[in-house]
Amino acid sequence: AQSVTQLGSHVSVSEGALVLLRCNYSSSVPPYLFWYVQYPNQGLQLLLKYTSAATLVKGINGFEAEFKKSETSFHLTKPSAHMSDAAEYFCAVSDPSQGAQKLVFGQGTRLTINP
Amino acid sequence: DVKVTQSSRYLVKRTGEKVFLECVQDMDHENMFWYRQDPGLGLRLIYFSYDVKMKEKGDIPEGYSVSREKKERFSLILESASTNQTSMYLCASTPFGSYNSPLHFGNGTRLTVT
């Protein structure tokens, strides 16, 4: 079964610093990969998705992620953190070979921004 | 914009009660999902449905059932609520057949069982 691992349940960075949130997946075939963000008291919203068109994917709010097949990774980055980036971030994978159109989520990483 | 609406933001129920969580989407999506969100565990799939009256178990279906009588509505049922079902419940929808389509989520229902 496919799985997703997010390294670090909590990440804290200073405002203006680089944000790096790590995600590794296990899948026997190239999957579809997603990053979602959840602000307090809200549902999840899509940040970006990888669908094999390009390995570097740009999303909303200045975030981007790079698909590295050799490392089975899809890490999320942002060059300069803003206070409004404080939220919980989820990596997810969809594997068509499983025959069901559903996502498997990682454990989540809570991002804190220090002023 | 796709809108997924969950009928309650907060619910408090007693152990043993039958609980209904309702979800409605307005974009004619075939697929609908119920996830449970717990700290440190991420989102775990309870049930999903790809058509009216169709349902499939997810990873943690025990203690839950679902109903999909109309395309736009997907209900999660706790037949006899227990304290270990205290959690955040998230409903989502997506069009059928497109594996790269993102899920559209509701704002969640935070259920407390006492």
XYZ file of N, CA and C in Angstrom:
687
model
N 0.843 -1.192 0.000
C 0.000 0.000 0.000
C 0.880 1.245 0.000
N 0.394 2.248 -0.677
C 1.168 3.487 -0.718
C 1.124 4.179 0.627
N 2.152 4.964 0.898
C 2.204 5.703 2.152
C 2.943 7.002 1.937
N 2.738 7.921 2.871
C 3.376 9.227 2.818
C 3.960 9.521 4.182
N 5.200 9.983 4.210
C 5.863 10.339 5.464
C 6.312 11.786 5.405
N 5.861 12.545 6.376
C 6.318 13.929 6.515
C 7.280 13.980 7.700
N 8.486 14.418 7.420
C 9.506 14.463 8.458
C 9.376 15.748 9.260
N 9.082 15.596 10.549
C 8.921 16.759 11.413
C 7.465 17.128 11.567
N 6.922 16.897 12.744
C 5.525 17.266 12.979
C 5.400 18.768 13.246
N 6.496 19.387 13.684
C 6.517 20.828 13.919
C 7.784 21.411 13.315
N 7.616 22.504 12.587
C 8.743 23.245 12.046
C 8.561 24.711 12.422
N 9.634 25.319 12.898
C 9.574 26.718 13.293
C 10.674 27.486 12.570
N 10.304 28.583 11.906
C 11.283 29.410 11.207
C 11.015 30.872 11.535
N 12.011 31.692 11.293
C 11.850 33.127 11.486
C 11.230 33.753 10.247
N 10.523 34.827 10.452
C 9.954 35.555 9.321
C 11.092 35.967 8.378
N 10.889 35.703 7.076
C 11.909 36.015 6.091
C 12.861 34.874 5.787
N 12.841 33.843 6.600
C 13.728 32.696 6.400
C 13.121 31.700 5.424
N 13.981 30.792 4.960
C 13.539 29.733 4.055
C 12.635 28.748 4.796
N 11.570 28.339 4.107
C 10.703 27.289 4.625
C 10.974 26.014 3.840
N 11.207 24.919 4.550
C 11.398 23.613 3.917
C 10.594 22.588 4.693
N 9.597 22.013 4.044
C 8.791 20.961 4.654
C 8.991 19.699 3.826
N 9.330 18.607 4.521
C 9.759 17.404 3.825
C 8.636 16.383 3.676
N 8.621 15.730 2.524
C 7.627 14.708 2.239
C 8.276 13.601 1.415
N 8.142 12.367 1.878
C 8.575 11.203 1.123
C 7.395 10.262 0.947
N 7.341 9.606 -0.194
C 6.216 8.735 -0.487
C 6.739 7.364 -0.893
N 5.870 6.398 -0.798
C 6.190 5.080 -1.321
C 5.111 4.718 -2.324
N 5.533 4.406 -3.516
C 4.599 4.027 -4.556
C 5.356 3.259 -5.616
N 4.742 2.255 -6.163
C 5.420 1.424 -7.153
C 5.383 2.040 -8.547
N 4.533 3.015 -8.726
C 4.442 3.699 -10.019
C 4.470 5.199 -9.767
N 4.831 5.982 -10.767
C 4.807 7.442 -10.555
C 3.422 7.894 -10.110
N 3.360 8.525 -8.980
C 2.051 8.908 -8.449
C 1.690 10.336 -8.820
N 0.510 10.740 -8.414
C 0.163 12.148 -8.379
C 0.375 12.621 -6.933
N 0.992 13.768 -6.780
C 1.356 14.267 -5.461
C 0.756 15.635 -5.234
N 0.376 15.885 -4.003
C -0.300 17.127 -3.659
C 0.250 17.673 -2.333
N 0.233 18.984 -2.210
C 0.409 19.644 -0.914
C -0.849 20.463 -0.638
N -1.370 20.282 0.595
C -2.519 21.045 1.062
C -2.100 21.864 2.282
N -2.822 22.964 2.500
C -2.601 23.789 3.687
C -3.920 23.906 4.446
N -3.819 23.907 5.765
C -4.992 24.061 6.616
C -4.742 25.188 7.606
N -5.502 26.266 7.452
C -5.439 27.362 8.407
C -6.375 27.047 9.581
N -6.154 27.666 10.722
C -6.958 27.353 11.909
C -8.456 27.410 11.637
N -9.150 26.378 12.096
C -10.616 26.304 12.008
C -11.130 26.290 10.572
N -10.314 25.796 9.667
C -10.749 25.691 8.277
C -10.465 24.302 7.731
N -11.062 24.009 6.577
C -10.733 22.776 5.882
C -9.409 22.913 5.147
N -9.063 21.893 4.384
C -7.817 21.907 3.631
C -8.028 22.581 2.294
N -7.013 23.321 1.848
C -7.058 23.885 0.504
C -5.776 23.529 -0.228
N -5.894 23.392 -1.544
C -4.779 22.946 -2.360
C -3.727 24.038 -2.491
N -2.466 23.670 -2.210
C -1.333 24.565 -2.460
C -0.764 24.349 -3.855
N -0.517 23.071 -4.183
C 0.032 22.730 -5.489
C -0.102 21.229 -5.711
N 0.130 20.824 -6.981
C 0.059 19.405 -7.300
C 1.076 19.048 -8.377
N 1.580 17.834 -8.317
C 2.475 17.289 -9.328
C 1.713 16.259 -10.140
N 1.759 16.431 -11.465
C 1.045 15.480 -12.328
C 1.895 15.020 -13.494
N 3.212 15.089 -13.350
C 4.219 14.594 -14.302
C 4.529 15.552 -15.442
N 3.906 16.705 -15.483
C 4.207 17.655 -16.554
C 5.568 18.318 -16.344
N 5.919 18.608 -15.095
C 7.194 19.251 -14.779
C 7.575 18.852 -13.370
N 8.863 18.679 -13.137
C 9.280 18.212 -11.804
C 9.253 19.325 -10.760
N 9.394 20.579 -11.200
C 9.296 21.710 -10.268
C 7.921 22.332 -10.451
N 7.169 22.333 -9.378
C 5.787 22.786 -9.428
C 5.633 24.043 -8.588
N 5.014 25.042 -9.168
C 4.761 26.275 -8.425
C 3.315 26.301 -7.969
N 3.112 26.780 -6.743
C 1.772 26.838 -6.204
C 1.392 28.249 -5.787
N 0.381 28.302 -4.951
C -0.091 29.605 -4.498
C 0.783 30.122 -3.355
N 0.688 31.425 -3.105
C 1.372 32.063 -1.972
C 2.888 31.903 -1.990
N 3.486 31.722 -3.161
C 4.935 31.661 -3.285
C 5.563 30.311 -2.965
N 4.769 29.309 -2.731
C 5.292 27.972 -2.454
C 5.613 27.229 -3.740
N 6.584 26.327 -3.671
C 6.886 25.432 -4.767
C 7.383 24.110 -4.204
N 7.340 23.085 -5.043
C 7.784 21.758 -4.616
C 8.462 21.080 -5.797
N 9.441 20.240 -5.487
C 10.188 19.548 -6.527
C 10.017 18.043 -6.384
N 9.600 17.406 -7.455
C 9.453 15.957 -7.475
C 10.803 15.332 -7.826
N 11.289 14.466 -6.935
C 12.545 13.767 -7.196
C 12.272 12.274 -7.119
N 12.181 11.662 -8.292
C 11.823 10.247 -8.349
C 12.870 9.379 -7.664
N 14.156 9.703 -7.866
C 15.226 8.879 -7.304
C 15.210 8.884 -5.779
N 14.685 9.967 -5.195
C 14.621 10.072 -3.744
C 13.201 9.827 -3.218
N 12.269 9.557 -4.092
C 10.834 9.440 -3.764
C 10.415 10.557 -2.819
N 10.761 11.787 -3.216
C 10.477 12.931 -2.362
C 9.698 13.998 -3.120
N 9.021 14.821 -2.349
C 8.245 15.938 -2.905
C 8.231 17.031 -1.841
N 9.395 17.621 -1.590
C 9.545 18.606 -0.515
C 8.963 19.957 -0.924
N 8.389 20.640 0.033
C 7.755 21.945 -0.173
C 8.686 23.046 0.319
N 8.857 24.089 -0.479
C 9.734 25.193 -0.084
C 9.078 26.538 -0.364
N 9.571 27.524 0.385
C 9.229 28.916 0.130
C 10.449 29.727 0.533
N 10.924 30.611 -0.349
C 12.194 31.304 -0.079
C 12.158 32.203 1.156
N 11.017 32.829 1.412
C 10.957 33.812 2.485
C 9.618 33.678 3.219
N 9.676 33.238 4.462
C 8.452 32.985 5.219
C 7.768 34.284 5.624
N 6.443 34.207 5.635
C 5.622 35.338 6.081
C 4.777 34.868 7.243
N 4.423 35.787 8.110
C 3.617 35.418 9.279
C 2.344 34.687 8.871
N 1.777 35.057 7.740
C 0.521 34.441 7.299
C 0.691 32.997 6.843
N 1.936 32.515 6.758
C 2.173 31.116 6.370
C 1.984 30.146 7.527
N 1.805 30.660 8.715
C 1.600 29.787 9.874
C 0.328 28.977 9.686
N 0.475 27.662 9.644
C -0.647 26.768 9.343
C -0.134 25.333 9.465
N -1.025 24.386 9.174
C -0.608 22.989 9.087
C -0.595 22.578 7.627
N 0.428 21.828 7.254
C 0.632 21.453 5.861
C 0.612 19.931 5.737
N -0.090 19.472 4.707
C -0.238 18.039 4.476
C 0.220 17.681 3.071
N 1.034 16.642 3.000
C 1.413 16.046 1.731
C 0.493 14.858 1.475
N 0.120 14.637 0.224
C -0.789 13.537 -0.096
C -0.416 12.925 -1.437
N -0.736 11.635 -1.591
C -0.425 10.923 -2.821
C -1.664 10.204 -3.334
N -1.815 10.212 -4.644
C -2.880 9.472 -5.316
C -2.213 8.520 -6.290
N -2.525 7.254 -6.167
C -1.875 6.249 -6.997
C -2.923 5.568 -7.880
N -2.964 5.889 -9.162
C -3.978 5.282 -10.054
C -3.914 3.754 -10.101
N -2.765 3.177 -9.830
C -2.662 1.718 -9.903
C -3.474 1.038 -8.813
N -3.875 1.806 -7.806
C -4.688 1.241 -6.728
C -6.148 1.123 -7.134
N -6.493 1.715 -8.258
C -7.840 1.522 -8.778
C -8.916 2.323 -8.089
N -8.527 3.216 -7.225
C -9.534 4.030 -6.544
C -9.012 5.454 -6.472
N -9.868 6.365 -6.746
C -9.453 7.759 -6.810
C -9.519 8.370 -5.420
N -8.542 8.042 -4.599
C -8.536 8.571 -3.244
C -7.129 8.963 -2.890
N -6.993 9.854 -1.924
C -5.695 10.341 -1.484
C -5.284 9.701 -0.171
N -3.990 9.442 -0.052
C -3.400 9.030 1.220
C -2.579 10.212 1.716
N -2.824 10.613 2.963
C -2.200 11.804 3.521
C -1.065 11.457 4.471
N -0.103 12.363 4.538
C 0.908 12.290 5.570
C 0.360 12.775 6.899
N 1.227 12.744 7.911
C 0.798 13.055 9.272
C 0.618 14.553 9.515
N 1.111 15.353 8.609
C 0.990 16.797 8.768
C 2.200 17.414 9.442
N 2.511 18.660 9.052
C 3.580 19.441 9.672
C 3.018 20.807 10.030
N 3.125 21.128 11.306
C 2.644 22.442 11.757
C 3.786 23.439 11.644
N 3.572 24.483 10.867
C 4.579 25.510 10.626
C 4.309 26.727 11.502
N 5.300 27.096 12.274
C 5.230 28.290 13.118
C 6.221 29.312 12.584
N 5.791 30.567 12.509
C 6.661 31.636 12.029
C 6.963 32.565 13.207
N 8.225 32.750 13.490
C 8.643 33.622 14.590
C 8.944 35.024 14.068
N 8.450 36.056 14.754
C 8.680 37.427 14.271
C 10.125 37.847 14.413
N -16.638 28.543 -8.009
C -15.866 27.834 -6.997
C -16.681 26.689 -6.411
N -16.018 25.569 -6.241
C -16.669 24.433 -5.611
C -16.931 24.752 -4.161
N -18.119 24.406 -3.726
C -18.422 24.610 -2.325
C -18.847 23.282 -1.713
N -18.158 22.922 -0.645
C -18.509 21.740 0.122
C -18.925 22.234 1.501
N -20.138 21.939 1.863
C -20.696 22.465 3.111
C -20.982 21.336 4.084
N -20.426 21.472 5.260
C -20.718 20.537 6.345
C -21.677 21.230 7.300
N -22.725 20.533 7.662
C -23.862 21.187 8.320
C -23.529 21.746 9.695
N -22.587 21.154 10.394
C -22.264 21.622 11.740
C -20.769 21.858 11.865
N -20.371 22.927 12.531
C -18.953 23.144 12.815
C -18.540 22.429 14.097
N -19.434 22.448 15.080
C -19.158 21.810 16.361
C -20.377 20.990 16.773
N -20.094 19.799 17.304
C -21.148 18.936 17.822
C -20.662 18.334 19.118
N -21.560 18.257 20.094
C -21.269 17.557 21.340
C -22.350 16.515 21.536
N -21.961 15.272 21.634
C -22.900 14.164 21.778
C -22.493 13.282 22.949
N -23.464 12.500 23.404
C -23.198 11.594 24.524
C -22.875 10.196 24.004
N -22.122 9.472 24.769
C -21.799 8.086 24.449
C -23.077 7.298 24.207
N -23.091 6.534 23.095
C -24.232 5.707 22.771
C -25.241 6.359 21.844
N -25.138 7.656 21.664
C -26.065 8.342 20.766
C -25.778 7.990 19.309
N -26.799 8.075 18.480
C -26.633 7.937 17.039
C -26.379 9.336 16.485
N -25.312 9.482 15.716
C -24.872 10.803 15.256
C -24.841 10.826 13.728
N -25.372 11.894 13.174
C -25.357 12.094 11.725
C -24.510 13.325 11.402
N -23.535 13.150 10.522
C -22.768 14.284 10.007
C -23.126 14.421 8.532
N -23.527 15.644 8.162
C -24.025 15.854 6.807
C -23.046 16.678 5.981
N -22.982 16.350 4.695
C -22.095 17.057 3.777
C -22.803 17.227 2.441
N -22.745 18.443 1.907
C -23.374 18.742 0.619
C -22.365 19.463 -0.262
N -22.285 19.056 -1.529
C -21.426 19.753 -2.504
C -22.269 20.213 -3.684
N -21.813 21.331 -4.274
C -22.655 21.985 -5.287
C -22.063 21.920 -6.686
N -21.087 21.033 -6.924
C -20.436 21.007 -8.234
C -20.662 19.713 -8.987
N -21.668 18.958 -8.634
C -22.030 17.763 -9.396
C -20.887 16.729 -9.420
N -20.082 16.700 -8.378
C -18.992 15.735 -8.310
C -19.521 14.339 -8.003
N -18.931 13.344 -8.675
C -19.336 11.969 -8.432
C -18.739 11.430 -7.131
N -17.478 11.761 -6.874
C -16.773 11.198 -5.715
C -16.955 12.064 -4.484
N -17.254 11.412 -3.381
C -17.293 12.101 -2.090
C -16.615 11.233 -1.043
N -16.018 11.901 -0.062
C -15.165 11.220 0.904
C -15.454 11.736 2.308
N -15.256 10.864 3.282
C -15.206 11.269 4.687
C -13.849 10.869 5.257
N -13.168 11.886 5.796
C -11.894 11.677 6.474
C -12.039 12.055 7.941
N -11.180 11.450 8.731
C -11.078 11.815 10.141
C -9.674 12.371 10.366
N -9.586 13.504 11.080
C -8.300 14.151 11.317
C -7.980 14.152 12.801
N -6.849 13.573 13.160
C -6.388 13.545 14.547
C -4.942 14.011 14.603
N -4.558 14.739 15.654
C -3.176 15.232 15.764
C -2.161 14.112 15.662
N -1.154 14.324 14.817
C -0.090 13.332 14.662
C -0.432 12.176 13.745
N -1.679 12.088 13.352
C -2.093 10.975 12.479
C -2.512 11.453 11.093
N -2.577 12.744 10.893
C -3.001 13.264 9.603
C -4.464 12.976 9.338
N -4.806 12.789 8.076
C -6.170 12.473 7.680
C -6.251 10.993 7.328
N -7.252 10.351 7.848
C -7.471 8.932 7.557
C -8.849 8.756 6.941
N -8.898 7.968 5.866
C -10.132 7.805 5.106
C -11.064 6.825 5.796
N -12.305 7.261 6.018
C -13.297 6.412 6.666
C -14.104 5.654 5.612
N -14.753 6.399 4.735
C -15.559 5.843 3.654
C -15.478 6.784 2.468
N -15.723 6.232 1.283
C -15.919 7.095 0.132
C -17.003 6.516 -0.762
N -17.480 7.361 -1.659
C -18.578 6.988 -2.554
C -18.294 7.564 -3.926
N -18.472 6.764 -4.970
C -18.227 7.245 -6.326
C -19.523 7.369 -7.130
N -20.658 7.131 -6.476
C -21.931 7.299 -7.163
C -23.049 7.186 -6.128
N -24.219 7.591 -6.528
C -25.367 7.472 -5.642
C -25.549 6.008 -5.246
N -25.774 5.811 -3.975
C -26.008 4.493 -3.369
C -24.785 3.583 -3.406
N -23.665 4.073 -3.896
C -22.434 3.278 -3.893
C -21.540 3.760 -2.769
N -20.877 2.811 -2.101
C -19.960 3.184 -1.037
C -18.853 2.145 -0.944
N -17.709 2.616 -0.496
C -16.602 1.700 -0.265
C -15.911 2.062 1.032
N -15.447 1.055 1.726
C -14.736 1.286 2.981
C -13.364 1.891 2.701
N -13.005 2.787 3.599
C -11.660 3.323 3.568
C -10.766 2.548 4.511
N -9.876 3.252 5.171
C -8.890 2.593 6.028
C -9.381 2.344 7.454
N -10.358 3.135 7.900
C -10.837 3.003 9.291
C -12.358 3.048 9.342
N -13.063 2.093 8.728
C -14.531 2.162 8.686
C -15.245 1.686 9.944
N -14.524 1.055 10.845
C -15.180 0.437 12.010
C -15.882 1.487 12.868
N -17.140 1.217 13.158
C -17.926 2.121 13.992
C -18.658 3.197 13.222
N -18.492 3.180 11.893
C -19.113 4.186 11.028
C -19.911 3.519 9.916
N -20.895 4.241 9.411
C -21.556 3.871 8.167
C -21.826 5.152 7.398
N -22.255 5.013 6.142
C -22.507 6.191 5.310
C -23.781 5.983 4.512
N -24.268 7.091 3.989
C -25.454 7.066 3.148
C -25.281 8.075 2.030
N -25.611 7.646 0.792
C -25.580 8.574 -0.335
C -26.827 8.300 -1.172
N -27.876 9.001 -0.844
C -29.158 8.855 -1.547
C -29.278 9.836 -2.708
N -28.568 10.948 -2.619
C -28.545 11.937 -3.696
C -27.092 12.261 -4.020
N -26.865 12.651 -5.253
C -25.489 12.873 -5.705
C -24.779 13.939 -4.887
N -25.490 14.978 -4.478
C -24.846 16.097 -3.819
C -24.645 15.901 -2.318
N -25.204 14.850 -1.751
C -25.200 14.710 -0.293
C -24.581 13.383 0.138
N -23.688 13.474 1.124
C -23.014 12.283 1.629
C -23.005 12.373 3.147
N -23.642 11.435 3.790
C -23.799 11.474 5.247
C -22.927 10.428 5.921
N -22.335 10.819 7.014
C -21.564 9.894 7.859
C -22.385 9.627 9.113
N -22.504 8.352 9.467
C -23.337 7.952 10.601
C -22.503 7.207 11.628
N -22.607 7.663 12.865
C -22.016 6.934 13.975
C -23.179 6.246 14.684
N -23.278 4.942 14.535
C -24.450 4.206 15.041
C -24.576 4.312 16.557
N -23.456 4.254 17.236
C -23.442 4.364 18.704
C -22.128 5.048 19.082
N -22.220 6.346 19.259
C -21.000 7.130 19.445
C -20.205 6.687 20.668
N -18.895 6.701 20.513
C -18.007 6.380 21.633
C -16.979 7.492 21.785
N -16.366 7.555 22.957
C -15.431 8.656 23.227
C -14.237 8.638 22.280
N -13.851 7.474 21.786
C -12.705 7.426 20.862
C -13.063 7.907 19.458
N -14.306 8.320 19.262
C -14.697 8.932 18.003
C -14.705 10.468 18.097
N -14.268 10.979 19.219
C -14.046 12.421 19.340
C -12.924 12.810 18.383
N -13.231 13.714 17.457
C -12.266 14.018 16.406
C -12.804 15.145 15.528
N -11.962 15.564 14.565
C -12.384 16.466 13.488
C -12.729 15.605 12.280
N -13.897 15.835 11.700
C -14.341 15.085 10.530
C -14.404 16.022 9.321
N -13.772 15.592 8.241
C -13.694 16.398 7.031
C -14.340 15.663 5.870
N -15.196 16.369 5.159
C -15.828 15.846 3.961
C -15.127 16.464 2.746
N -15.051 15.711 1.659
C -14.410 16.230 0.451
C -15.096 15.650 -0.779
N -14.905 16.328 -1.914
C -15.473 15.825 -3.168
C -14.494 16.080 -4.305
N -14.667 15.316 -5.390
C -13.848 15.489 -6.587
C -14.557 14.838 -7.762
N -14.288 15.288 -8.991
C -14.923 14.641 -10.146
C -14.417 13.212 -10.324
N -15.241 12.392 -10.912
C -14.866 10.993 -11.128
C -13.852 10.868 -12.248
N -12.883 9.957 -12.083
C -12.026 9.544 -13.176
C -10.798 10.381 -13.425
N -10.567 11.400 -12.628
C -9.414 12.252 -12.858
C -8.517 12.207 -11.633
N -7.471 11.388 -11.710
C -6.635 11.160 -10.537
C -5.826 12.374 -10.143
N -5.670 13.338 -11.051
C -4.914 14.523 -10.674
C -5.809 15.680 -10.268
N -7.085 15.424 -10.122
C -7.977 16.472 -9.631
C -7.884 16.555 -8.119
N -7.732 17.740 -7.592
C -7.625 17.862 -6.135
C -8.970 17.605 -5.455
N -8.893 17.252 -4.210
C -10.090 17.166 -3.384
C -10.495 18.566 -2.939
N -11.797 18.793 -2.890
C -12.338 20.041 -2.365
C -12.940 19.719 -1.006
N -12.462 20.407 0.003
C -12.840 20.082 1.378
C -13.856 21.066 1.951
N -14.706 20.540 2.840
C -15.505 21.388 3.704
C -14.652 21.894 4.857
N -15.263 22.727 5.708
C -14.525 23.317 6.820
C -14.416 22.419 8.037
N -15.054 21.265 7.970
C -14.889 20.302 9.050
C -15.963 20.402 10.114
N -16.195 19.278 10.778
C -17.073 19.220 11.947
C -16.247 18.669 13.098
N -16.158 19.454 14.160
C -15.430 18.970 15.338
C -16.427 18.314 16.280
N -16.324 17.012 16.405
C -17.241 16.219 17.216
C -16.591 15.863 18.542
N -17.312 16.130 19.615
C -16.894 15.712 20.947
C -17.925 14.748 21.489
N -17.462 13.573 21.905
C -18.350 12.573 22.499
C -18.000 12.442 23.984
N -18.984 12.707 24.822
C -18.712 12.696 26.273
C -19.377 11.508 26.966
